[in-house]
Coordinates of C-alpha atoms in Angstrom, one line a residue:
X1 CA 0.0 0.0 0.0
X2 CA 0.9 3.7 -0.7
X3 CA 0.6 6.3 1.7
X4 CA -1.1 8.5 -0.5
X5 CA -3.9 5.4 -0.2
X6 CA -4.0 6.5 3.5
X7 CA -6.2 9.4 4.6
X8 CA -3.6 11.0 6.0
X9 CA -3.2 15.3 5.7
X10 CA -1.7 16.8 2.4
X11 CA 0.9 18.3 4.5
X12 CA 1.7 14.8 5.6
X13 CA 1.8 13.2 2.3
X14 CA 4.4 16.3 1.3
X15 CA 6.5 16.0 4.2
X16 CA 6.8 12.1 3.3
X17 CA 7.3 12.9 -0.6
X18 CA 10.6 14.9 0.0
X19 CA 11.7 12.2 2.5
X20 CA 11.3 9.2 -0.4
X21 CA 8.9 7.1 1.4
X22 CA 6.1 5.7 -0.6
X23 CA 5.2 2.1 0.0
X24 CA 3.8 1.4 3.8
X25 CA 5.2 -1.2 5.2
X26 CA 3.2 -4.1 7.0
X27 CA 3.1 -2.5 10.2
X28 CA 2.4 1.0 9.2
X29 CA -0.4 -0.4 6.6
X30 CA -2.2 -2.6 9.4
X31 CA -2.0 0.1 12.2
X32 CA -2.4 3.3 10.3
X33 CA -5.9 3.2 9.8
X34 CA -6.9 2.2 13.3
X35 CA -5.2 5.4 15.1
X36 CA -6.7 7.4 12.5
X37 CA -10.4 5.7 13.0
X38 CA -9.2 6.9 16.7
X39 CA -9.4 3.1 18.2
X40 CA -6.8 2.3 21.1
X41 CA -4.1 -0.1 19.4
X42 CA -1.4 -2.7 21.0
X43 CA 1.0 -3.5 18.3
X44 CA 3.8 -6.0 17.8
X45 CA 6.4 -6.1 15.2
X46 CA 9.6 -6.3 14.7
X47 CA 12.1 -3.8 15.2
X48 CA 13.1 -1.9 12.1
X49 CA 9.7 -2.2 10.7
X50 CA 8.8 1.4 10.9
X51 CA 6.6 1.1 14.5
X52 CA 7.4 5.1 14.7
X53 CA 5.9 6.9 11.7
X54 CA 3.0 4.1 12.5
X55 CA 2.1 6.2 14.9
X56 CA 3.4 9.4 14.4
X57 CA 2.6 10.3 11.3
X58 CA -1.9 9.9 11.8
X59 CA -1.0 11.2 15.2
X60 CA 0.6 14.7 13.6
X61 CA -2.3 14.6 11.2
X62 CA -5.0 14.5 13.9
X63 CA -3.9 17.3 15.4
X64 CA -3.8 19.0 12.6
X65 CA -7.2 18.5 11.1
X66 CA -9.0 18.7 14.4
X67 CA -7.7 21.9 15.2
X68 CA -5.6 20.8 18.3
X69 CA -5.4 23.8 21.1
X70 CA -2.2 25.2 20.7
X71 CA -1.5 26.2 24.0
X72 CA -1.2 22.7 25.4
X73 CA 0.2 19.3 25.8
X74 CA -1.4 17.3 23.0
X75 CA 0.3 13.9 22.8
X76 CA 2.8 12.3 25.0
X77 CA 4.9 9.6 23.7
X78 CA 7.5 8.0 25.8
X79 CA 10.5 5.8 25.4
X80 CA 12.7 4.1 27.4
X81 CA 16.0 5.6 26.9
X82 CA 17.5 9.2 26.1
X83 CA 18.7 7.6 22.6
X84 CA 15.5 6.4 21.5
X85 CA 13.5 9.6 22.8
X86 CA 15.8 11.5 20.6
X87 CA 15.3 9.2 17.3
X88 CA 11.6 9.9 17.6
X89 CA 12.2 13.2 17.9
X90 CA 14.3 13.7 15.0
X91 CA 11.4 11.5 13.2
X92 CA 8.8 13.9 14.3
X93 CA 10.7 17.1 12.8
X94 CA 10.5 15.5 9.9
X95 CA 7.3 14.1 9.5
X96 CA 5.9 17.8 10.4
X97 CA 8.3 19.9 8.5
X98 CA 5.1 21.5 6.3
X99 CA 2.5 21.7 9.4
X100 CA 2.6 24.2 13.0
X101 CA 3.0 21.0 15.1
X102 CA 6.0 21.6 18.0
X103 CA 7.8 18.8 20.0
X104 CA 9.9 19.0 22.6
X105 CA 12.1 15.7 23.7
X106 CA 12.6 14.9 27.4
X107 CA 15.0 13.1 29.1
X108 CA 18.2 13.1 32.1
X109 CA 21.6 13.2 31.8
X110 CA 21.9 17.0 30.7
X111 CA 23.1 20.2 31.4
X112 CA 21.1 23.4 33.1
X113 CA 20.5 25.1 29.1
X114 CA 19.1 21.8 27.8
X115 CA 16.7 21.5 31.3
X116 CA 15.6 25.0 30.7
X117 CA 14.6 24.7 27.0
X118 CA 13.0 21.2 28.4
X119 CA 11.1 23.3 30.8
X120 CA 10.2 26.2 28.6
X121 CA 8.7 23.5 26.4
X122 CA 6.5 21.9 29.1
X123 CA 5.3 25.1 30.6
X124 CA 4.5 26.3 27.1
X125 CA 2.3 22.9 25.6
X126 CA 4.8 21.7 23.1
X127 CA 1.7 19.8 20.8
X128 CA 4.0 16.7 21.4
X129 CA 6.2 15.9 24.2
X130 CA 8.6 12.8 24.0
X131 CA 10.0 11.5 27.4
X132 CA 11.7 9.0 29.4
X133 CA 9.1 8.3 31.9
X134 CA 11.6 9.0 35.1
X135 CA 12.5 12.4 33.8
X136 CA 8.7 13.2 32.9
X137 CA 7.3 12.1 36.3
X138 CA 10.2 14.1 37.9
X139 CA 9.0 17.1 35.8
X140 CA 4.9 16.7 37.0
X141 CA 6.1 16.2 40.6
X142 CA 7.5 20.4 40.1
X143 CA 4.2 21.0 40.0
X144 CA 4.1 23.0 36.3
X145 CA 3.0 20.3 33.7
X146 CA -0.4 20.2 32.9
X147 CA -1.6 17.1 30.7
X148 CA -5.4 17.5 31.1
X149 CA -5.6 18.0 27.6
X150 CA -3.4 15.1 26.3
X151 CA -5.3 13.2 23.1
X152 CA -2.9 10.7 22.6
X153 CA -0.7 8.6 24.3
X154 CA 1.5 6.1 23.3
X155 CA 3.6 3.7 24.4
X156 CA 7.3 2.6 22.7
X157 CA 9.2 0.1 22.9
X158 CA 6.8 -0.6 26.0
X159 CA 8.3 -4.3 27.0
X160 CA 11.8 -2.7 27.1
X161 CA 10.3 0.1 29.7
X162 CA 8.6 -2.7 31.7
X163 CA 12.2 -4.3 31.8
X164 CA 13.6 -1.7 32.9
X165 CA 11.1 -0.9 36.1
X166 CA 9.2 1.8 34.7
X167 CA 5.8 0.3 35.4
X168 CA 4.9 2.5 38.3
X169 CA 6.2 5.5 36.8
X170 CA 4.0 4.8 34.1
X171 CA 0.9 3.9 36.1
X172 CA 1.8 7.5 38.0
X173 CA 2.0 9.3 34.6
X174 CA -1.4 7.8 33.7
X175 CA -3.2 9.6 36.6
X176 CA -2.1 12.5 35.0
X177 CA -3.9 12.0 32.1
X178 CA -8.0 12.7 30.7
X179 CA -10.3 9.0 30.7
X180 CA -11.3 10.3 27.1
X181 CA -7.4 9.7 25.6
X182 CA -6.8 7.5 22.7
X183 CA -3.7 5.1 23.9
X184 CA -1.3 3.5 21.5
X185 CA 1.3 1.1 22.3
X186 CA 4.0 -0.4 20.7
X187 CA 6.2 -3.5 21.6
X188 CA 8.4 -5.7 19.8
X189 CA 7.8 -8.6 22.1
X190 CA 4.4 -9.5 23.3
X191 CA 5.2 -11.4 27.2
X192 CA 2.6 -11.6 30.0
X193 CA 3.1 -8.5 31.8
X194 CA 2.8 -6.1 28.5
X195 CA -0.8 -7.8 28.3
X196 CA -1.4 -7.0 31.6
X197 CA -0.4 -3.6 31.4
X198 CA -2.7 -3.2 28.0
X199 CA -5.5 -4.4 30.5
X200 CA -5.1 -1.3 32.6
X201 CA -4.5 1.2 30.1
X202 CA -6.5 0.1 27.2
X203 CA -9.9 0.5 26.0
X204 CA -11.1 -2.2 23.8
X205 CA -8.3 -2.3 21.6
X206 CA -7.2 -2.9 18.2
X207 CA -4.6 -5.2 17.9
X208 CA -1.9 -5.6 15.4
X209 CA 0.6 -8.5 15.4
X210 CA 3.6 -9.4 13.0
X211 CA 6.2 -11.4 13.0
X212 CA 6.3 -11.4 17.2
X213 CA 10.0 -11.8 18.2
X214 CA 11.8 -12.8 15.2
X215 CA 14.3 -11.3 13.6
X216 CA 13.6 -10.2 9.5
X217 CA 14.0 -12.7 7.2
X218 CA 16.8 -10.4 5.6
X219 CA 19.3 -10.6 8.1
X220 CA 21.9 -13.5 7.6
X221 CA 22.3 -14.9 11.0
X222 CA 25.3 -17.1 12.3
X223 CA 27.1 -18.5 15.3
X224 CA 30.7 -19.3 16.4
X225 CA 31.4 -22.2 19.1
X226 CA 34.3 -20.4 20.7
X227 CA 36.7 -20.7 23.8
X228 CA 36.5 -16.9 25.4
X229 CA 40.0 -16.1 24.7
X230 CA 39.5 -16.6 21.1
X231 CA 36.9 -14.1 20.3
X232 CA 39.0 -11.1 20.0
X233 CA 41.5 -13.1 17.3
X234 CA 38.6 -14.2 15.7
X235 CA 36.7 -10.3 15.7
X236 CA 40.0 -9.1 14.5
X237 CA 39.6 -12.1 11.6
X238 CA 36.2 -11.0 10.5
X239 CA 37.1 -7.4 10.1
X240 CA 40.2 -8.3 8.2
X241 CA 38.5 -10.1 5.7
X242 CA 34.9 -8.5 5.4
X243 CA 33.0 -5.9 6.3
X244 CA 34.5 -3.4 8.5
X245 CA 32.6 -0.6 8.5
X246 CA 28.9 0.4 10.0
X247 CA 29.3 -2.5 12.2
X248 CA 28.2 -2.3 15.6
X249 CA 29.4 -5.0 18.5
X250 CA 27.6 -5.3 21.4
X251 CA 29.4 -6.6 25.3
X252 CA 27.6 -7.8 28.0
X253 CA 29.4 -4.9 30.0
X254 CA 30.9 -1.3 30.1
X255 CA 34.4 -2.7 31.3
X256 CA 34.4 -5.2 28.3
X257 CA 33.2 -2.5 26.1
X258 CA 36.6 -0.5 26.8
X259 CA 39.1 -3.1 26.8
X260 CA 37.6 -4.5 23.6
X261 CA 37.8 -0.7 21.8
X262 CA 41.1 -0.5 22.7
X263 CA 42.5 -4.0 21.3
X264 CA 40.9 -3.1 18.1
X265 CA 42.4 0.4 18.1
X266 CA 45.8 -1.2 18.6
X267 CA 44.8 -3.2 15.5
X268 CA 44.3 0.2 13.5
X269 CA 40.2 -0.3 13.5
X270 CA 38.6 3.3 13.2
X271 CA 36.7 2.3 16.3
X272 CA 34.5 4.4 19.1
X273 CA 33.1 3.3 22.2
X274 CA 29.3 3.8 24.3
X275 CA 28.4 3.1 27.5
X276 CA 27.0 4.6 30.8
X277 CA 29.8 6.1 31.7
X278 CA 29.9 8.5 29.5
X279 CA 28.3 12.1 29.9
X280 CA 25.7 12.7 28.1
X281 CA 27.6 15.3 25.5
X282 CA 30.2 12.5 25.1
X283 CA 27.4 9.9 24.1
X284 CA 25.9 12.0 21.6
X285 CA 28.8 12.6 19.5
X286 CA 30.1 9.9 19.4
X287 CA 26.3 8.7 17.8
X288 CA 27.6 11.9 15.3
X289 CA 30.3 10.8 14.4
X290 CA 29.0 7.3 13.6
X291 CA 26.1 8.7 12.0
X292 CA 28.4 10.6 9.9
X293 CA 30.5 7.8 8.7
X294 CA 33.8 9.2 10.9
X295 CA 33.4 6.3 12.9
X296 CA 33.3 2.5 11.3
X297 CA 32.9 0.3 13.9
X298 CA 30.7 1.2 17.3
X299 CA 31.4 -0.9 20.7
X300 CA 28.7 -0.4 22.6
X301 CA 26.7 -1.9 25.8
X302 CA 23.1 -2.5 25.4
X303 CA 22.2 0.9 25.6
X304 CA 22.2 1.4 21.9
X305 CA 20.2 -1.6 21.1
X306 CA 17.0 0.3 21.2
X307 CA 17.2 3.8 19.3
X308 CA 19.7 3.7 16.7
X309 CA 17.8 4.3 13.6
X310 CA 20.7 3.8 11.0
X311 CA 19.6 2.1 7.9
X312 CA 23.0 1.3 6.2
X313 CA 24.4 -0.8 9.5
X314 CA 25.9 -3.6 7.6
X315 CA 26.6 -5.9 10.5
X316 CA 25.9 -6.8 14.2
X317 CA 28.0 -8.4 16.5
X318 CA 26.8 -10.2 19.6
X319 CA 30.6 -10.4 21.4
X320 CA 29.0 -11.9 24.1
X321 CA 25.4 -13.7 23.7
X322 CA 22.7 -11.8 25.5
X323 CA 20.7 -12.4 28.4
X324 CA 17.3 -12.5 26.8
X325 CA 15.8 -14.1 23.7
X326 CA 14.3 -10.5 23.1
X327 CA 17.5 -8.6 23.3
X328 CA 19.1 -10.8 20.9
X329 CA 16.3 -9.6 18.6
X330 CA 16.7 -5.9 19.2
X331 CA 20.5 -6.0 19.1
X332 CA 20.3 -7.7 15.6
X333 CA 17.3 -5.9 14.5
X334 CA 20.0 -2.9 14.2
X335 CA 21.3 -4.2 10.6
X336 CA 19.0 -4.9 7.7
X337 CA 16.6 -2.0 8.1
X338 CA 14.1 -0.4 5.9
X339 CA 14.3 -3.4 3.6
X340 CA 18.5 -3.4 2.9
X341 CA 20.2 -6.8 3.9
X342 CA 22.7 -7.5 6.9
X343 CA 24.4 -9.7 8.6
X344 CA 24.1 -10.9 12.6
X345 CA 27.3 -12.7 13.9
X346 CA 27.2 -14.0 17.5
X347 CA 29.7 -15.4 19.4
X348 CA 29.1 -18.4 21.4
X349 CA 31.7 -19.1 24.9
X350 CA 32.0 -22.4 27.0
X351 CA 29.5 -20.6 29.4
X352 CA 26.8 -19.0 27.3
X353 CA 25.9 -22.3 25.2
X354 CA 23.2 -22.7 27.5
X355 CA 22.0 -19.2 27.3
X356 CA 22.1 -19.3 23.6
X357 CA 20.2 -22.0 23.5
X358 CA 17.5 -21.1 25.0
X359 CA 17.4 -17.9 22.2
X360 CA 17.4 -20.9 19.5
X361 CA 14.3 -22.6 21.0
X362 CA 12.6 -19.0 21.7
X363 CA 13.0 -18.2 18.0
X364 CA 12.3 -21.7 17.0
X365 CA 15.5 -21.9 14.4
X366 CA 18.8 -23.6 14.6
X367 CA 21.2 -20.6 13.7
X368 CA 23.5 -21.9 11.0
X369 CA 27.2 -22.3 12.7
X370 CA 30.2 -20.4 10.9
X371 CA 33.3 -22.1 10.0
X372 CA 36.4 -21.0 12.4
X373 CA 39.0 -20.1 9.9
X374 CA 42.0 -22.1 9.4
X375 CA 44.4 -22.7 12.5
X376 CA 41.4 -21.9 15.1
X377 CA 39.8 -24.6 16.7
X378 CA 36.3 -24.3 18.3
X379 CA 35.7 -25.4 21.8
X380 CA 34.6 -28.8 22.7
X381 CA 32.4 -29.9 25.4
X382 CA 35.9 -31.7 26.9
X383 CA 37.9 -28.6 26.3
X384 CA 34.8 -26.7 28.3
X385 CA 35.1 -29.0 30.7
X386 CA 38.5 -28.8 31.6
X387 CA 38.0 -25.0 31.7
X388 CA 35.3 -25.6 34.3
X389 CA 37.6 -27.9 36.5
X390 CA 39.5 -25.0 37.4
X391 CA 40.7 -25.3 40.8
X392 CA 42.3 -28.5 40.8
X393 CA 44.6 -28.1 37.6
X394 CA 45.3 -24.6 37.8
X395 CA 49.2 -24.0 37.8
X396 CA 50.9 -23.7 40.8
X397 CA 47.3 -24.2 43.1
X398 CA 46.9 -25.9 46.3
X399 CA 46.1 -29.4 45.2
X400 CA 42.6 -30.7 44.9
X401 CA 41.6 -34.6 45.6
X402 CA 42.6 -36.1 42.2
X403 CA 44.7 -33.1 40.8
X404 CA 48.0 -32.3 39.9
X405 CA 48.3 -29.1 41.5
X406 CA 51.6 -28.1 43.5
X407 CA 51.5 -29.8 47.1
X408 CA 48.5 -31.9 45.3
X409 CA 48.4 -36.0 46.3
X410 CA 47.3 -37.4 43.0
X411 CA 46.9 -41.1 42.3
X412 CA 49.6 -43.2 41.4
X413 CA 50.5 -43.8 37.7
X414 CA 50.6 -47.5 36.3
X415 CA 54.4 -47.3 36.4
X416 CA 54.7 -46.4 40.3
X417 CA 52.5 -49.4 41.1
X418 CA 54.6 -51.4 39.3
X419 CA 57.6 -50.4 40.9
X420 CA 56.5 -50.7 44.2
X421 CA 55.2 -54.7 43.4
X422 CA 58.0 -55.3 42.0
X423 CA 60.0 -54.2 45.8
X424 CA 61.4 -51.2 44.3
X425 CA 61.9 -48.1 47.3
X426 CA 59.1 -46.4 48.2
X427 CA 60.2 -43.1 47.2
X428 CA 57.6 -41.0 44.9
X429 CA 57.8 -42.3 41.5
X430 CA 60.1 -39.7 38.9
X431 CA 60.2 -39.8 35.1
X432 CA 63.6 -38.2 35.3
X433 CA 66.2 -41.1 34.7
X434 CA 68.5 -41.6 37.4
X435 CA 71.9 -42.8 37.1
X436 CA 72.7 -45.9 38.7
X437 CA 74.9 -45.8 42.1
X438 CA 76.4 -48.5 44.3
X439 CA 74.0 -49.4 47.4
X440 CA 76.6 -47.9 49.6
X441 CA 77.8 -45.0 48.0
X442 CA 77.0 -42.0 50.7
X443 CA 74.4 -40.2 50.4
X444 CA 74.4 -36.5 48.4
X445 CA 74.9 -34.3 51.0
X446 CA 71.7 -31.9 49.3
X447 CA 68.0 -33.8 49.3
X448 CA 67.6 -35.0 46.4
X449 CA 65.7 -34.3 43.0
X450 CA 62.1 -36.3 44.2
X451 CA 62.2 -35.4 47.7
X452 CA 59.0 -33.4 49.1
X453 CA 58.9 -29.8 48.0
X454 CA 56.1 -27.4 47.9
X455 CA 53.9 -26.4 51.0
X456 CA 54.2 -28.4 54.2
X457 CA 57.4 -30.5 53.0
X458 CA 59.8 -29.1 55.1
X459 CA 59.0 -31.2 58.3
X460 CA 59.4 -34.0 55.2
X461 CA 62.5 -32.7 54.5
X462 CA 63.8 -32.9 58.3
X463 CA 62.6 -36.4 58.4
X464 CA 64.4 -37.4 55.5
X465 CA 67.7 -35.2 56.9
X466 CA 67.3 -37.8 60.2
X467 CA 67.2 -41.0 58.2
X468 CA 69.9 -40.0 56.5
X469 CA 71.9 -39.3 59.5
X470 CA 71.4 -42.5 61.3
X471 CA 71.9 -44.6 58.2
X472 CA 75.7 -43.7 58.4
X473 CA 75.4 -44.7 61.8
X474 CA 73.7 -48.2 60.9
X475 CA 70.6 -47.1 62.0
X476 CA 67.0 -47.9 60.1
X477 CA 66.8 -46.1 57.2
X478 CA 63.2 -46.4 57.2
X479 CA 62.5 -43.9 59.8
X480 CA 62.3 -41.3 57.5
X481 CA 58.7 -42.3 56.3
X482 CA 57.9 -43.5 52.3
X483 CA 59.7 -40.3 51.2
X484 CA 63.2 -41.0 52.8
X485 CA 65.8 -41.8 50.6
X486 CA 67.8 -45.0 50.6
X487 CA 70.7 -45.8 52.9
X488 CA 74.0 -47.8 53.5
X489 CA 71.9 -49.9 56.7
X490 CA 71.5 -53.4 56.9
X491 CA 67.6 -52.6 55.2
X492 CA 67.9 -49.7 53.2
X493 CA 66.7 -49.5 49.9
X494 CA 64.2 -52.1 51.0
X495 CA 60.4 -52.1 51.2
X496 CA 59.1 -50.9 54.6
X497 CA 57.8 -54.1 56.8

C-alpha cells in the first residue's frame, strides 16, 4: 500500500514525498488506519519495521485536522531511553516539516540550558512531548506540567520500559492524564506483563501483530562455538577479511566494552566506544560521528540496542550472547533495516551455550554455525570441561583430591604401582632417569631431586635429613617415612615391613 492510499493530511503526504517514502510497510499499513479511526491499538512487530511513523505520522495529522489547542500538551509519547526519545524526535521534525506542530524531547543526563529549554517547552504545551518516563514524572512532581488535555498517548518500545522498572512511573503518569485519551502502544515482544499492562490502560483495543520476536528474514544470522580467549582473534579475523565498517558489537558490559575498543584500536580499526559512563555530550557525539561515517565500527553496551535508527548498518556483532531471547532480537534488529540486507554474527563461549540455547528454541530456528578459519579450533564440550575444573589443575594451586596441582596428592601412575610390586623403594615415582649408584655409595649431602617440595614439605624434608643421619650410623633407614631416601643400613633401599 501507498501512503497517498491513506487518509492522512496533504501536509503529511508532502512531508513524506521529499523524504522518499512511498510504499507502507506491514506494520504501518495494518495500524495506520486504526489510530486514525481513533481506536486504542497494541502492536507488535519487529524492530526496524517502521513502528514510529506508525504512529506518528496519523498522530501529527489528527492534530492538525481537528484543530488541536495550541496552548497545550497534546500527545505524549514515551520511550525508554535518552537515545531512543531523541530518534523519535528527530522522526517527528521531519514528519511535520510543512504543518505548526512543536515537539519538545525529554530526558536526564543534561546540562542546566538543555533543562531549561525542556522546561520552557513543558510550561508552554509543546503539541507533542517525547520522554523517558523518570524524567517526565520528575518534571509533574515540580508542579508545572499540565496534561489534562493530552489526546494521545503512546507507548514505545513498551516491554523494554517494563524491563527496565518503569511500570509504576507509568501507572503514576497515567493519573495524570483525561479517561477520554486515545492510547497507542507499541512493543516488539508481546510477554505476559505487557498484556497486563494493555489491560489497565487500554480501552477495547485494536490489535496488530507481526512477525512477534523474530528477527527479518533479511538478516543472515550465524554463530561461532568459541573458547572466550578466542573471540578477540577471531573479531579481529572477521574485520580483516569483510566488512569493517557500519558494524556495531555489542558486550555484555561497560568494562568489556573499553578493553575490547582499545584492542581493536591497537589493530588500526577506526573504532569508538558507548556506554553509561559517558556524559551525556560524550554519548551524543560519538552517535555523530558514527552517523556521519567518521566512525566504522561502534562498541557499545546495550544501551544502543533500542534507538539507533541507522539504515545502512551492515553488521551486528553479539561479542558476548545476550541475556534474553528479546534482546538478541533488538540488538540484531539494528542491521537490515528499511528493507536493505545485513548480517548478525554471534559469538558463542563455553559458558553461554546454554544461554544461547535457549534464544534458538525462543525463535524456533537452529542458527547456522560459521566455519572458524584455518588454524582456530572451536571449543569442545571436553575442552569446556577442563576450563570448568578449574581449581584443581590450575598451575601452581593448592592441590585438589585427584589433581595435579603443586602440594597436590594425585593417584599413582601404572608405572609407580609397578615399581613398588616389583619391591622397588618407596620413594615418589620420577620420570627423570637416574643414574645408577652402588648401594653404599654416601648419600648426596643436598635432598635429592624427588624429595617433598612445595607447602608443608619441610618437616618431610627434616625427616628425611634424620634418616639419612642414622643410616651412616647403621641405623634404620626407614624412619624417614615413604619419602626417605635409601641408605647404607642393613635394610635400606628395602620395602618398609
Amino acid at each position: 500500500m501507498r501512503f497517498e492510499d491513506l487518509d492522512l493530511s496533504d501536509e503529511v503526504l508532502d512531508a513524506l514525498y521529499d523524504m522518499h517514502f512511498d510504499e507502507c510497510t506491514p506494520i504501518q499499513e495494518q495500524a495506520i488506519p486504526y489510530v486514525l479511526e481513533g481506536r486504542d491499538l497494541i502492536a507488535c512487530a519487529q524492530t526496524g519495521t517502521g513502528k514510529t511513523a506508525a504512529y506518528l505520522l496519523p498522530v501529527i495529522s489528527k492534530l492538525y485536522t481537528e484543530n488541536a489547542p495550541t496552548d497545550a500538551i497534546n500527545c505524549v509519547v514515551m520511550a525508554p531511553t535518552r537515545e531512543l526519545a531523541q530518534q523519535i524526535d528527530r522522526q517527528m521534525e521531519g514528519f511535520s516539516y510543512f504543518l505548526p506542530i512543536s515537539s519538545v524531547a525529554v530526558y536526564g543526563g543534561t546540562d542546566g540550558k538543555t533543562f531549561g529549554q525542556q522546561q520552557r517547552g513543558l510550561k508552554l504545551g509543546a503539541d507533542v512531548v517525547i520522554a523517558t518516563p523518570g524524567r517526565l514524572l520528575a518534571h509533574l512532581q515540580m508542579g508545572y506540567v499540565d496534561l489534562s488535555k493530552v489526546s494521545f498517548f503512546v507507548l514505545d518500545e513498551a516491554d523494554r520500559m517494563l524491563d527496565m522498572g518503569f511500570y509504576d512511573d507509568i501507572m503514576q503518569v497515567v493519573k495524570h492524564l483525561p479517561e477520554n485519551r486515545q492510547t497507542l502502544m507499541f512493543s516488539a515482544t508481546m510477554p505476559d506483563k505487557i498484556q497486563r499492562l494493555a489491560n489497565n490502560i487500554l480501552r477495547d483495543p485494536a490489535e496488530v501483530k507481526l512477525a512477534v520476536s523474530k528477527p527479518g528474514e533479511n538478516i543472515d544470522q550465524s554463530v561461532y562455538i568459541i573458547n572466550e580467549t578466542q573471540k578477540t582473534p577471531l573479531l579481529r579475523h572477521l574485520f580483516q577479511t569483510g566488512p569493517n565498517k557500519r558494524v556495531i558489537v555489542f558486550a555484555s558490559s561497560k568494562l568489556k566494552v573499553k578493553d575490547l575498543a582499545r584492542e581493536l584500536r591497537r589493530a588500526h580499526f577506526n573504532v569508538a566506544e558507548i556506554h553509561s559512563d559517558l556524559e551525556q555530550a560524550d554519548r551524543d557525539r560519538v552517535m555523530l560521528d558514527f552517523r556521519a561515517g567518521r566512525v566504522d565500527i561502534l562498541v557499545a553496551t546495550d544501551i544502543v540496542a533500542r534507538g539507533i535508527d541507522i539504515d545502512d548498518i551492515t553488521m551486528v556483532v553479539n561479542y558476548d550472547v545476550p541475556h534474553e531471547a528479546e534482546d538478541y532480537v533488538h540488538r540484531v534488529g539494528r542491521t537490515a533495516r528499511a528493507g536493505a540486507e545485513g548480517r548478525a554474527v554471534t559469538f558463542v563461549g563455553p559458558r553461554e551455550r546454554r544461554k544461547f540455547a535457549d534464544i534458538e528454541r525462543f525463535l524456533e530456528i537452529r542458527v547456522k554455525r560459521g566455519e572458524l578459519p584455518e588454524g582456530m579450533s572451536g571449543g569442545d564440550r571436553e575442552g569446556d570441561e577442563e576450563e570448568y575444573a578449574g581449581n584443581g589443575r590450575s598451575r601452581g594451586g593448592r592441590g585438589k583430591r585427584g589433581g595435579s596441582g603443586r602440594g597436590g596428592h594425585g593417584p599413582k601412575t601404572r608405572a609407580a604401582k609397578r615399581h613398588d610390586k616389583e619391591g622397588g623403594a618407596s620413594r615418589p615415582h620420577s620420570d627423570k632417569p637416574q643414574a645408577d649408584k652402588p648401594q653404599a655409595e654416601a648419600a648426596p649431602q643436598s635432598a635429592p631431586e624427588n624429595a617433598p617440595n612445595g607447602e608443608g614439605a619441610k618437616k618431610s624434608r627434616n625427616r628425611w635429613r634424620r634418616s639419612r643421619h642414622k643410616g651412616h650410623k647403621g641405623g634404620d633407614g626407614n624412619n624417614g617415612g615413604g619419602n626417605a631416601a635409601p641408605s647404607a643400613g642393613p635394610k635400606g633401599g628395602g620395602e618398609k615391613k
